[in-house]
């Protein structure tokens, strides 16, 4: 199946700094990528949908200036958490859609655990 | 309802069958999915079912779909300790474009 990678897998940063998380589709071209946030023992919350070459579409309540998303190529999307605060600590998961797959599957990355001190 | 619903916990003994239930929201959802998440990892697609099907079987997995009641179930036969994980059902309703709506996840514990 299609493979999606995320980097880094784990990051610890100080309050006020910015953190960039990369999501790559390794063996397919993803026209659409998705960013999710998952709190402990909870479900995935969609943050934004990212289309290659255009601005991301953010879900209600998600600050676009706080969570900057860039989808510069068909295989790479980045999420930058700007001026991170402890409440931004979470597990961030990306997914990508392969347009060649007929049943609309999203392929998920392994996730990035962000801890803000 | 507005939300995809699942029971939060299920415990079974090794070798028994597990049945995880889900109620989704939109009868127009073309595909419905079951994903598995192991601790600290991303989600792995287990199986999916097209909305015009009632049942789909794939080795130890059986998916049943009741479109009238918007009810989806996942049965795992001969459950093994390696099946311990969180299982999410998801729908892709037309009102949400290409986006998935996930249930809260069912934590399956397999006891030896």
Coordinates of N, CA and C in Angstrom, one line a residue:
Chain A
X1 N 0.8 -1.2 0.0 CA 0.0 0.0 0.0 C 0.8 1.3 0.0
X2 N 0.2 2.4 -0.2 CA 0.9 3.6 -0.2 C 1.5 4.0 1.1
X3 N 2.6 4.7 1.1 CA 3.3 5.0 2.4 C 3.4 6.5 2.5
X4 N 3.1 6.9 3.8 CA 3.2 8.3 4.1 C 4.1 8.4 5.3
X5 N 5.1 9.3 5.2 CA 6.0 9.4 6.4 C 5.8 10.8 7.0
X6 N 6.2 10.9 8.2 CA 6.2 12.2 9.0 C 7.5 12.4 9.6
X7 N 7.9 13.6 9.7 CA 9.2 13.9 10.4 C 9.1 15.3 11.1
X8 N 9.5 15.4 12.4 CA 10.0 14.3 13.2 C 8.9 13.5 13.8
X9 N 9.3 12.4 14.4 CA 8.3 11.5 15.1 C 8.0 12.1 16.5
X10 N 9.0 12.8 17.0 CA 8.8 13.3 18.4 C 9.6 14.6 18.4
X11 N 9.0 15.6 19.0 CA 9.7 16.9 19.2 C 9.3 17.5 20.5
X12 N 10.3 18.1 21.2 CA 10.1 18.8 22.5 C 10.6 20.2 22.2
X13 N 9.8 21.2 22.5 CA 10.3 22.6 22.3 C 9.9 23.5 23.4
X14 N 10.5 24.6 23.5 CA 10.2 25.6 24.5 C 9.0 26.5 24.1
X15 N 8.3 26.9 25.0 CA 7.2 27.8 24.8 C 7.6 29.0 24.0
X16 N 6.9 29.4 23.0 CA 7.2 30.6 22.1 C 8.0 30.3 20.9
X17 N 8.5 29.1 20.8 CA 9.2 28.7 19.5 C 8.2 28.1 18.5
X18 N 8.7 28.0 17.3 CA 7.9 27.4 16.2 C 8.5 26.1 15.8
X19 N 7.6 25.2 15.5 CA 7.9 23.8 15.1 C 7.3 23.5 13.8
X20 N 8.2 22.9 12.9 CA 7.7 22.5 11.6 C 7.6 20.9 11.6
X21 N 6.5 20.4 11.1 CA 6.3 19.0 10.9 C 6.1 18.7 9.4
X22 N 6.8 17.7 8.9 CA 6.8 17.4 7.5 C 5.9 16.1 7.3
X23 N 5.2 16.1 6.2 CA 4.4 14.9 5.8 C 4.7 14.7 4.3
X24 N 5.2 13.5 4.1 CA 5.6 13.1 2.7 C 4.8 11.8 2.2
X25 N 4.3 11.9 1.0 CA 3.9 10.7 0.4 C 5.0 10.1 -0.4
X26 N 5.4 8.9 -0.1 CA 6.7 8.3 -0.6 C 6.6 7.7 -1.9
X27 N 5.4 7.1 -2.2 CA 5.4 6.4 -3.5 C 4.1 6.7 -4.3
X28 N 3.6 7.9 -4.0 CA 2.5 8.3 -4.9 C 2.4 9.8 -4.8
X29 N 1.7 10.4 -5.7 CA 1.5 11.9 -5.7 C 0.1 12.2 -5.0
X30 N 0.2 13.0 -4.0 CA -1.0 13.3 -3.2 C -1.5 14.7 -3.5
X31 N -2.6 14.8 -4.2 CA -3.1 16.1 -4.5 C -3.7 16.7 -3.3
X32 N -4.2 15.9 -2.4 CA -4.8 16.4 -1.1 C -4.2 15.7 0.1
X33 N -3.8 16.5 1.1 CA -3.3 16.0 2.3 C -4.1 16.6 3.5
X34 N -4.2 15.9 4.5 CA -5.0 16.3 5.7 C -4.1 16.3 6.9
X35 N -4.4 17.3 7.8 CA -3.7 17.3 9.1 C -4.8 17.2 10.2
X36 N -4.4 16.3 11.1 CA -5.3 16.0 12.2 C -4.5 16.2 13.5
X37 N -5.3 16.4 14.6 CA -4.8 16.5 15.9 C -5.5 15.5 16.8
X38 N -4.7 14.8 17.6 CA -5.3 13.8 18.5 C -4.9 14.0 19.9
X39 N -5.8 14.2 20.8 CA -5.5 14.3 22.2 C -5.6 12.9 22.8
X40 N -4.9 12.7 23.9 CA -4.8 11.4 24.5 C -6.2 10.8 24.7
X41 N -6.3 9.5 24.2 CA -7.5 8.7 24.4 C -8.7 9.4 23.7
X42 N -8.5 10.2 22.7 CA -9.6 10.8 21.9 C -9.4 10.5 20.5
X43 N -10.4 10.8 19.7 CA -10.4 10.6 18.3 C -9.6 11.6 17.6
X44 N -9.5 11.5 16.3 CA -8.8 12.5 15.5 C -9.7 13.7 15.2
X45 N -9.1 14.8 15.3 CA -9.8 16.0 14.9 C -9.2 16.6 13.7
X46 N -10.0 16.8 12.6 CA -9.4 17.3 11.4 C -9.1 18.8 11.7
X47 N -7.9 19.2 11.3 CA -7.5 20.6 11.5 C -7.7 21.3 10.1
X48 N -7.2 20.7 9.1 CA -7.2 21.4 7.8 C -7.0 20.4 6.7
X49 N -7.5 20.8 5.5 CA -7.2 20.1 4.3 C -6.3 20.9 3.4
X50 N -5.3 20.2 2.9 CA -4.3 20.9 2.1 C -4.3 20.4 0.7
X51 N -4.4 21.3 -0.3 CA -4.4 21.0 -1.7 C -3.1 21.5 -2.3
X52 N -2.5 20.8 -3.1 CA -1.2 21.2 -3.7 C -1.4 22.5 -4.5
X53 N -0.6 23.5 -4.2 CA -0.6 24.7 -5.0 C -1.7 25.7 -4.6
X54 N -2.4 25.4 -3.6 CA -3.5 26.3 -3.1 C -3.5 26.4 -1.6
X55 N -4.2 27.4 -1.1 CA -4.3 27.6 0.3 C -5.0 26.5 1.0
X56 N -4.6 26.2 2.2 CA -5.3 25.2 3.0 C -6.7 25.6 3.4
X57 N -7.6 24.7 3.6 CA -8.9 24.9 4.1 C -8.9 24.5 5.5
X58 N -9.2 25.4 6.4 CA -9.1 25.1 7.9 C -10.5 24.8 8.4
X59 N -10.5 23.9 9.4 CA -11.8 23.6 10.0 C -12.1 24.8 11.0
X60 N -13.4 24.8 11.3 CA -13.9 25.9 12.2 C -13.1 25.8 13.6
X61 N -12.7 26.9 14.1 CA -12.0 26.9 15.4 C -10.5 26.7 15.3
X62 N -10.0 26.4 14.1 CA -8.5 26.2 14.0 C -7.9 27.5 13.5
X63 N -7.0 28.0 14.2 CA -6.4 29.3 13.8 C -5.4 29.1 12.7
X64 N -5.6 29.7 11.6 CA -4.7 29.5 10.4 C -3.4 30.2 10.6
X65 N -3.4 31.3 11.4 CA -2.1 32.0 11.7 C -1.3 31.2 12.7
X66 N -1.9 30.4 13.4 CA -1.2 29.6 14.4 C -0.6 28.3 13.8
X67 N -1.4 27.7 13.0 CA -1.1 26.5 12.3 C -0.9 26.7 10.8
X68 N 0.3 27.0 10.4 CA 0.6 27.3 9.0 C 0.8 26.0 8.2
X69 N 0.0 25.9 7.1 CA 0.2 24.7 6.3 C 0.6 25.1 4.9
X70 N 1.6 24.4 4.4 CA 2.1 24.6 3.1 C 2.2 23.3 2.4
X71 N 1.6 23.3 1.2 CA 1.6 22.0 0.3 C 2.2 22.4 -1.0
X72 N 3.6 22.5 -0.9 CA 4.3 23.0 -2.0 C 4.5 22.1 -3.2
X73 N 4.4 20.8 -2.9 CA 4.6 19.8 -4.0 C 3.6 18.7 -3.8
X74 N 3.5 17.8 -4.8 CA 2.6 16.7 -4.8 C 3.0 15.6 -3.8
X75 N 4.1 15.8 -3.2 CA 4.5 14.7 -2.2 C 4.9 15.3 -0.8
X76 N 4.7 16.6 -0.6 CA 5.1 17.2 0.6 C 4.1 18.2 1.1
X77 N 3.7 18.1 2.4 CA 3.0 19.1 3.0 C 3.6 19.4 4.4
X78 N 3.7 20.6 4.8 CA 4.2 20.9 6.1 C 3.2 21.7 7.0
X79 N 3.3 21.4 8.3 CA 2.5 22.1 9.3 C 3.5 22.8 10.2
X80 N 3.4 24.1 10.4 CA 4.2 24.8 11.3 C 3.3 25.3 12.4
X81 N 3.7 24.9 13.6 CA 3.0 25.4 14.8 C 3.8 26.6 15.3
X82 N 3.2 27.8 15.1 CA 3.9 29.0 15.4 C 3.7 29.4 16.9
X83 N 4.7 30.0 17.5 CA 4.7 30.5 18.9 C 4.0 29.4 19.7
X84 N 4.6 28.3 19.8 CA 3.9 27.1 20.5 C 3.8 27.4 22.0
X85 N 2.7 26.9 22.5 CA 2.4 27.0 23.9 C 2.1 25.6 24.4
X86 N 2.1 25.4 25.7 CA 1.9 24.0 26.3 C 0.6 23.4 25.8
X87 N -0.5 24.2 25.6 CA -1.7 23.7 25.2 C -1.7 23.1 23.7
X88 N -0.6 23.4 23.0 CA -0.5 22.9 21.7 C 0.1 21.5 21.7
X89 N 0.6 21.1 22.9 CA 1.1 19.7 23.0 C 0.0 18.7 22.6
X90 N 0.4 17.8 21.7 CA -0.6 16.9 21.1 C 0.1 15.9 20.2
X91 N -0.7 15.0 19.6 CA -0.2 14.1 18.6 C -0.8 14.6 17.3
X92 N 0.1 14.9 16.4 CA -0.3 15.4 15.1 C -0.1 14.4 14.0
X93 N -1.2 14.1 13.3 CA -1.1 13.0 12.3 C -1.5 13.6 10.9
X94 N -0.8 13.3 9.9 CA -1.2 13.7 8.6 C -1.7 12.5 7.8
X95 N -2.4 12.8 6.8 CA -2.8 11.7 5.8 C -2.8 12.3 4.4
X96 N -2.8 11.4 3.5 CA -2.7 11.8 2.1 C -3.7 10.9 1.3
X97 N -4.3 11.5 0.3 CA -5.2 10.8 -0.6 C -4.4 10.5 -1.9
X98 N -4.5 9.3 -2.3 CA -4.0 8.9 -3.6 C -5.1 9.0 -4.6
X99 N -5.0 9.9 -5.6 CA -6.1 10.0 -6.6 C -6.3 8.8 -7.4
X100 N -5.4 7.9 -7.4 CA -5.5 6.6 -8.2 C -6.3 5.6 -7.5
X101 N -6.6 5.8 -6.2 CA -7.3 4.8 -5.4 C -8.8 5.1 -5.5
X102 N -9.6 4.2 -5.9 CA -11.0 4.5 -6.2 C -11.9 4.6 -4.9
X103 N -11.5 4.0 -3.8 CA -12.4 4.0 -2.7 C -12.0 5.1 -1.7
X104 N -11.4 6.2 -2.1 CA -11.3 7.4 -1.4 C -10.5 7.2 -0.1
X105 N -9.6 6.2 0.0 CA -8.8 6.0 1.2 C -7.9 7.1 1.5
X106 N -7.7 7.4 2.8 CA -6.6 8.2 3.2 C -5.5 7.4 3.8
X107 N -4.3 7.6 3.4 CA -3.1 6.9 4.0 C -2.5 7.8 5.0
X108 N -2.3 7.2 6.2 CA -1.9 8.0 7.3 C -0.4 7.9 7.6
X109 N 0.2 9.0 8.1 CA 1.5 8.9 8.6 C 1.5 8.4 10.0
X110 N 2.8 8.1 10.5 CA 2.9 7.6 11.8 C 2.6 8.5 13.0
X111 N 2.5 9.8 12.7 CA 2.2 10.8 13.7 C 3.5 11.5 14.2
X112 N 3.3 12.6 14.8 CA 4.4 13.4 15.4 C 3.8 13.8 16.8
X113 N 4.6 13.5 17.8 CA 4.2 13.9 19.2 C 4.9 15.1 19.5
X114 N 4.2 16.2 19.7 CA 4.7 17.5 20.1 C 4.5 17.8 21.6
X115 N 5.6 18.1 22.3 CA 5.5 18.5 23.7 C 6.1 19.9 23.8
X116 N 5.3 20.8 24.3 CA 5.8 22.2 24.5 C 6.0 22.4 26.0
X117 N 7.2 22.8 26.3 CA 7.5 23.0 27.7 C 7.2 24.4 28.2
Chain B
X1 N -28.0 11.5 14.3 CA -27.2 12.3 15.2 C -26.1 13.0 14.4
X2 N -25.4 13.9 15.1 CA -24.4 14.7 14.5 C -23.0 13.9 14.5
X3 N -22.9 13.0 15.4 CA -21.5 12.4 15.6 C -21.6 11.0 15.2
X4 N -20.4 10.5 14.8 CA -20.2 9.0 14.6 C -20.0 8.5 16.0
X5 N -20.7 7.4 16.4 CA -20.7 6.9 17.7 C -20.1 5.5 17.8
X6 N -19.4 5.2 18.8 CA -18.8 3.9 19.0 C -18.8 3.7 20.5
X7 N -18.9 2.4 20.9 CA -18.6 2.1 22.3 C -17.1 2.3 22.5
X8 N -16.7 2.7 23.7 CA -15.3 3.1 24.0 C -14.4 2.0 24.3
X9 N -14.9 0.9 24.9 CA -14.1 -0.2 25.4 C -14.7 -1.5 25.0
X10 N -13.8 -2.5 24.8 CA -14.2 -3.9 24.6 C -13.1 -4.8 25.1
X11 N -13.5 -5.7 25.9 CA -12.5 -6.7 26.3 C -13.0 -8.1 25.9
X12 N -12.1 -8.9 25.3 CA -12.4 -10.3 24.9 C -11.2 -11.2 25.3
X13 N -11.5 -12.5 25.4 CA -10.4 -13.4 25.6 C -9.8 -13.9 24.3
X14 N -8.6 -14.1 24.3 CA -7.9 -14.6 23.2 C -8.6 -15.8 22.6
X15 N -8.8 -15.8 21.3 CA -9.5 -16.9 20.6 C -11.0 -16.7 20.4
X16 N -11.5 -15.7 21.2 CA -12.9 -15.4 21.0 C -13.1 -14.4 19.8
X17 N -14.4 -14.2 19.4 CA -14.6 -13.2 18.4 C -14.9 -11.8 19.1
X18 N -14.5 -10.8 18.4 CA -14.7 -9.4 18.9 C -15.7 -8.8 17.9
X19 N -16.7 -8.0 18.4 CA -17.6 -7.3 17.6 C -17.6 -5.8 18.0
X20 N -17.2 -5.0 17.1 CA -17.1 -3.5 17.4 C -18.2 -2.9 16.6
X21 N -19.0 -2.1 17.2 CA -20.1 -1.5 16.6 C -19.9 0.0 16.4
X22 N -20.6 0.5 15.4 CA -20.5 1.9 15.0 C -21.8 2.4 14.4
X23 N -22.2 3.6 14.8 CA -23.4 4.3 14.2 C -22.9 5.5 13.5
X24 N -23.1 5.6 12.2 CA -22.6 6.8 11.5 C -23.8 7.7 11.2
X25 N -23.5 8.8 10.5 CA -24.5 9.9 10.5 C -25.2 10.1 9.2
X26 N -24.5 9.7 8.1 CA -25.0 10.2 6.8 C -25.2 9.0 5.9
X27 N -26.4 8.7 5.5 CA -26.7 7.5 4.7 C -26.2 7.7 3.3
X28 N -25.8 8.9 3.0 CA -25.2 9.2 1.6 C -23.7 8.9 1.5
X29 N -23.1 8.5 2.6 CA -21.7 8.2 2.6 C -21.5 7.0 1.7
X30 N -20.6 7.2 0.7 CA -20.4 6.1 -0.3 C -19.6 5.0 0.3
X31 N -18.6 5.3 1.0 CA -17.7 4.3 1.6 C -17.7 4.5 3.1
X32 N -17.5 3.3 3.8 CA -17.3 3.4 5.3 C -16.1 2.6 5.6
X33 N -15.4 3.0 6.6 CA -14.0 2.4 6.8 C -13.8 2.0 8.3
X34 N -12.9 1.0 8.4 CA -12.4 0.7 9.7 C -10.9 0.9 9.7
X35 N -10.4 1.7 10.7 CA -9.0 1.9 10.9 C -8.6 1.3 12.2
X36 N -7.3 0.9 12.3 CA -6.7 0.4 13.5 C -5.6 1.3 13.9
X37 N -5.5 1.6 15.2 CA -4.4 2.5 15.7 C -3.7 1.8 16.8
X38 N -2.4 1.4 16.7 CA -1.7 0.9 17.8 C -1.0 2.0 18.6
X39 N -0.6 1.8 19.8 CA -0.1 2.9 20.7 C 1.0 3.7 20.0
X40 N 0.9 5.0 20.0 CA 1.9 5.9 19.5 C 2.1 5.8 18.0
X41 N 1.1 5.3 17.3 CA 1.3 5.1 15.8 C 0.2 5.8 15.1
X42 N 0.3 5.9 13.8 CA -0.8 6.4 13.0 C -1.8 5.4 12.7
X43 N -2.7 5.7 11.8 CA -3.9 4.8 11.6 C -3.6 3.9 10.4
X44 N -4.0 2.7 10.5 CA -3.8 1.7 9.4 C -5.2 1.3 8.9
X45 N -5.5 1.4 7.6 CA -6.8 0.9 7.1 C -6.9 -0.6 7.3
X46 N -7.9 -1.0 7.9 CA -8.2 -2.5 8.0 C -9.0 -3.0 6.9
X47 N -10.1 -2.3 6.7 CA -11.0 -2.6 5.6 C -12.0 -1.5 5.3
X48 N -12.7 -1.6 4.2 CA -13.7 -0.6 3.9 C -14.8 -1.4 3.3
X49 N -16.0 -0.7 3.2 CA -17.2 -1.3 2.6 C -17.9 -0.3 1.7
X50 N -18.3 -0.6 0.6 CA -19.0 0.2 -0.3 C -20.5 0.3 0.2
X51 N -21.1 1.4 0.1 CA -22.4 1.5 0.7 C -23.5 0.7 0.1
X52 N -23.3 0.1 -1.0 CA -24.3 -0.7 -1.6 C -24.1 -2.2 -1.2
X53 N -23.2 -2.5 -0.4 CA -23.0 -3.8 0.1 C -23.5 -4.0 1.5
X54 N -23.9 -5.2 1.8 CA -24.4 -5.5 3.2 C -23.3 -6.1 4.0
X55 N -22.4 -6.8 3.4 CA -21.3 -7.5 4.1 C -20.1 -7.6 3.3
X56 N -19.0 -7.6 4.0 CA -17.7 -7.8 3.3 C -16.8 -8.7 4.3
X57 N -16.2 -9.7 3.7 CA -15.4 -10.6 4.5 C -13.9 -10.5 4.0
X58 N -13.0 -10.4 4.9 CA -11.6 -10.4 4.5 C -10.8 -11.1 5.6
X59 N -10.5 -12.4 5.3 CA -9.8 -13.3 6.3 C -10.5 -13.3 7.6
X60 N -9.9 -12.8 8.7 CA -10.6 -12.8 10.0 C -11.6 -11.7 10.2
X61 N -11.7 -10.8 9.3 CA -12.5 -9.6 9.4 C -13.8 -9.7 8.7
X62 N -14.9 -9.4 9.3 CA -16.2 -9.3 8.6 C -16.8 -8.0 9.0
X63 N -17.2 -7.3 7.9 CA -17.9 -6.0 8.1 C -19.4 -6.2 7.7
X64 N -20.3 -5.8 8.6 CA -21.7 -5.8 8.3 C -22.2 -4.3 8.2
X65 N -23.0 -4.1 7.3 CA -23.5 -2.7 7.1 C -25.1 -2.8 7.0
X66 N -25.7 -2.0 7.9 CA -27.1 -1.8 7.9 C -27.4 -0.4 7.5
X67 N -27.6 -0.2 6.2 CA -27.7 1.2 5.8 C -29.0 1.9 6.3
X68 N -30.0 1.2 6.5 CA -31.3 1.8 7.0 C -31.1 2.3 8.4
X69 N -30.4 1.6 9.2 CA -30.1 2.1 10.6 C -28.8 2.8 10.7
X70 N -28.1 2.9 9.6 CA -26.7 3.6 9.6 C -25.8 2.9 10.7
X71 N -25.8 1.6 10.6 CA -25.1 0.9 11.6 C -24.0 0.0 10.9
X72 N -22.8 0.1 11.4 CA -21.7 -0.6 10.9 C -21.0 -1.4 12.0
X73 N -20.6 -2.7 11.6 CA -19.9 -3.4 12.7 C -18.7 -4.1 12.1
X74 N -17.8 -4.4 12.9 CA -16.5 -5.1 12.5 C -16.4 -6.3 13.5
X75 N -16.4 -7.5 12.9 CA -16.2 -8.7 13.6 C -14.8 -9.2 13.3
X76 N -14.0 -9.5 14.4 CA -12.7 -10.1 14.3 C -12.8 -11.5 14.8
X77 N -12.6 -12.4 14.0 CA -12.7 -13.8 14.4 C -11.3 -14.2 15.0
X78 N -11.4 -15.2 16.0 CA -10.2 -15.7 16.6 C -9.2 -14.6 17.0
X79 N -9.7 -13.7 17.9 CA -9.0 -12.5 18.3 C -7.7 -12.9 19.0
X80 N -6.6 -12.2 18.6 CA -5.3 -12.5 19.1 C -4.8 -11.3 19.9
X81 N -3.8 -11.5 20.7 CA -3.3 -10.4 21.5 C -2.8 -9.2 20.6
X82 N -2.3 -9.5 19.5 CA -1.8 -8.5 18.5 C -2.9 -7.6 18.0
X83 N -4.2 -8.1 18.2 CA -5.3 -7.3 17.8 C -5.7 -6.2 18.8
X84 N -5.0 -6.2 19.9 CA -5.2 -5.1 20.9 C -4.8 -3.8 20.3
X85 N -5.8 -2.9 20.3 CA -5.5 -1.6 19.6 C -6.8 -0.7 19.8
X86 N -6.8 0.4 19.2 CA -8.0 1.3 19.1 C -8.5 1.2 17.7
X87 N -9.8 0.9 17.6 CA -10.4 0.8 16.2 C -11.4 2.0 16.0
X88 N -11.1 2.6 14.9 CA -12.0 3.8 14.5 C -12.8 3.4 13.3
X89 N -14.1 3.7 13.4 CA -14.9 3.7 12.2 C -14.9 5.1 11.6
X90 N -15.0 5.2 10.3 CA -15.0 6.5 9.7 C -16.0 6.5 8.5
X91 N -16.6 7.7 8.2 CA -17.4 7.8 7.0 C -16.9 9.0 6.3
X92 N -17.3 9.1 5.0 CA -16.9 10.2 4.2 C -18.2 10.8 3.6
X93 N -18.9 11.6 4.4 CA -20.2 12.1 3.9 C -20.0 13.2 2.8
X94 N -20.9 13.2 1.9 CA -20.8 14.2 0.8 C -20.8 15.7 1.4
X95 N -21.5 15.9 2.5 CA -21.5 17.3 3.0 C -20.2 17.7 3.5
X96 N -19.2 16.8 3.7 CA -17.9 17.1 4.1 C -16.9 17.0 3.0
X97 N -17.3 17.0 1.8 CA -16.4 16.9 0.7 C -15.6 15.6 0.7
X98 N -14.3 15.8 0.7 CA -13.4 14.6 0.8 C -13.0 14.2 2.2
X99 N -13.6 14.9 3.2 CA -13.1 14.7 4.5 C -13.7 13.5 5.2
X100 N -13.0 12.9 6.1 CA -13.5 11.8 6.9 C -14.0 12.4 8.2
X101 N -15.0 11.7 8.7 CA -15.5 11.9 10.1 C -15.3 10.6 10.8
X102 N -14.5 10.7 11.9 CA -14.1 9.5 12.7 C -15.0 9.4 13.9
X103 N -15.2 8.2 14.3 CA -15.8 7.9 15.6 C -14.8 8.1 16.7
X104 N -15.2 8.0 17.9 CA -14.3 8.2 19.1 C -13.3 7.1 19.3
X105 N -13.5 6.0 18.6 CA -12.6 4.9 18.7 C -13.0 3.9 19.8
X106 N -12.8 2.6 19.6 CA -13.1 1.6 20.5 C -11.8 0.9 20.9
X107 N -11.5 1.0 22.2 CA -10.2 0.3 22.7 C -10.5 -1.1 22.9
X108 N -9.8 -2.0 22.1 CA -10.0 -3.4 22.3 C -8.8 -4.0 23.1
X109 N -9.2 -4.7 24.2 CA -8.2 -5.3 25.0 C -8.4 -6.8 24.9
X110 N -7.4 -7.5 24.5 CA -7.5 -9.0 24.4 C -6.7 -9.6 25.5
X111 N -7.5 -10.4 26.3 CA -7.0 -11.0 27.5 C -6.5 -12.4 27.2
X112 N -5.4 -12.8 27.8 CA -4.8 -14.2 27.5 C -5.7 -15.3 28.1

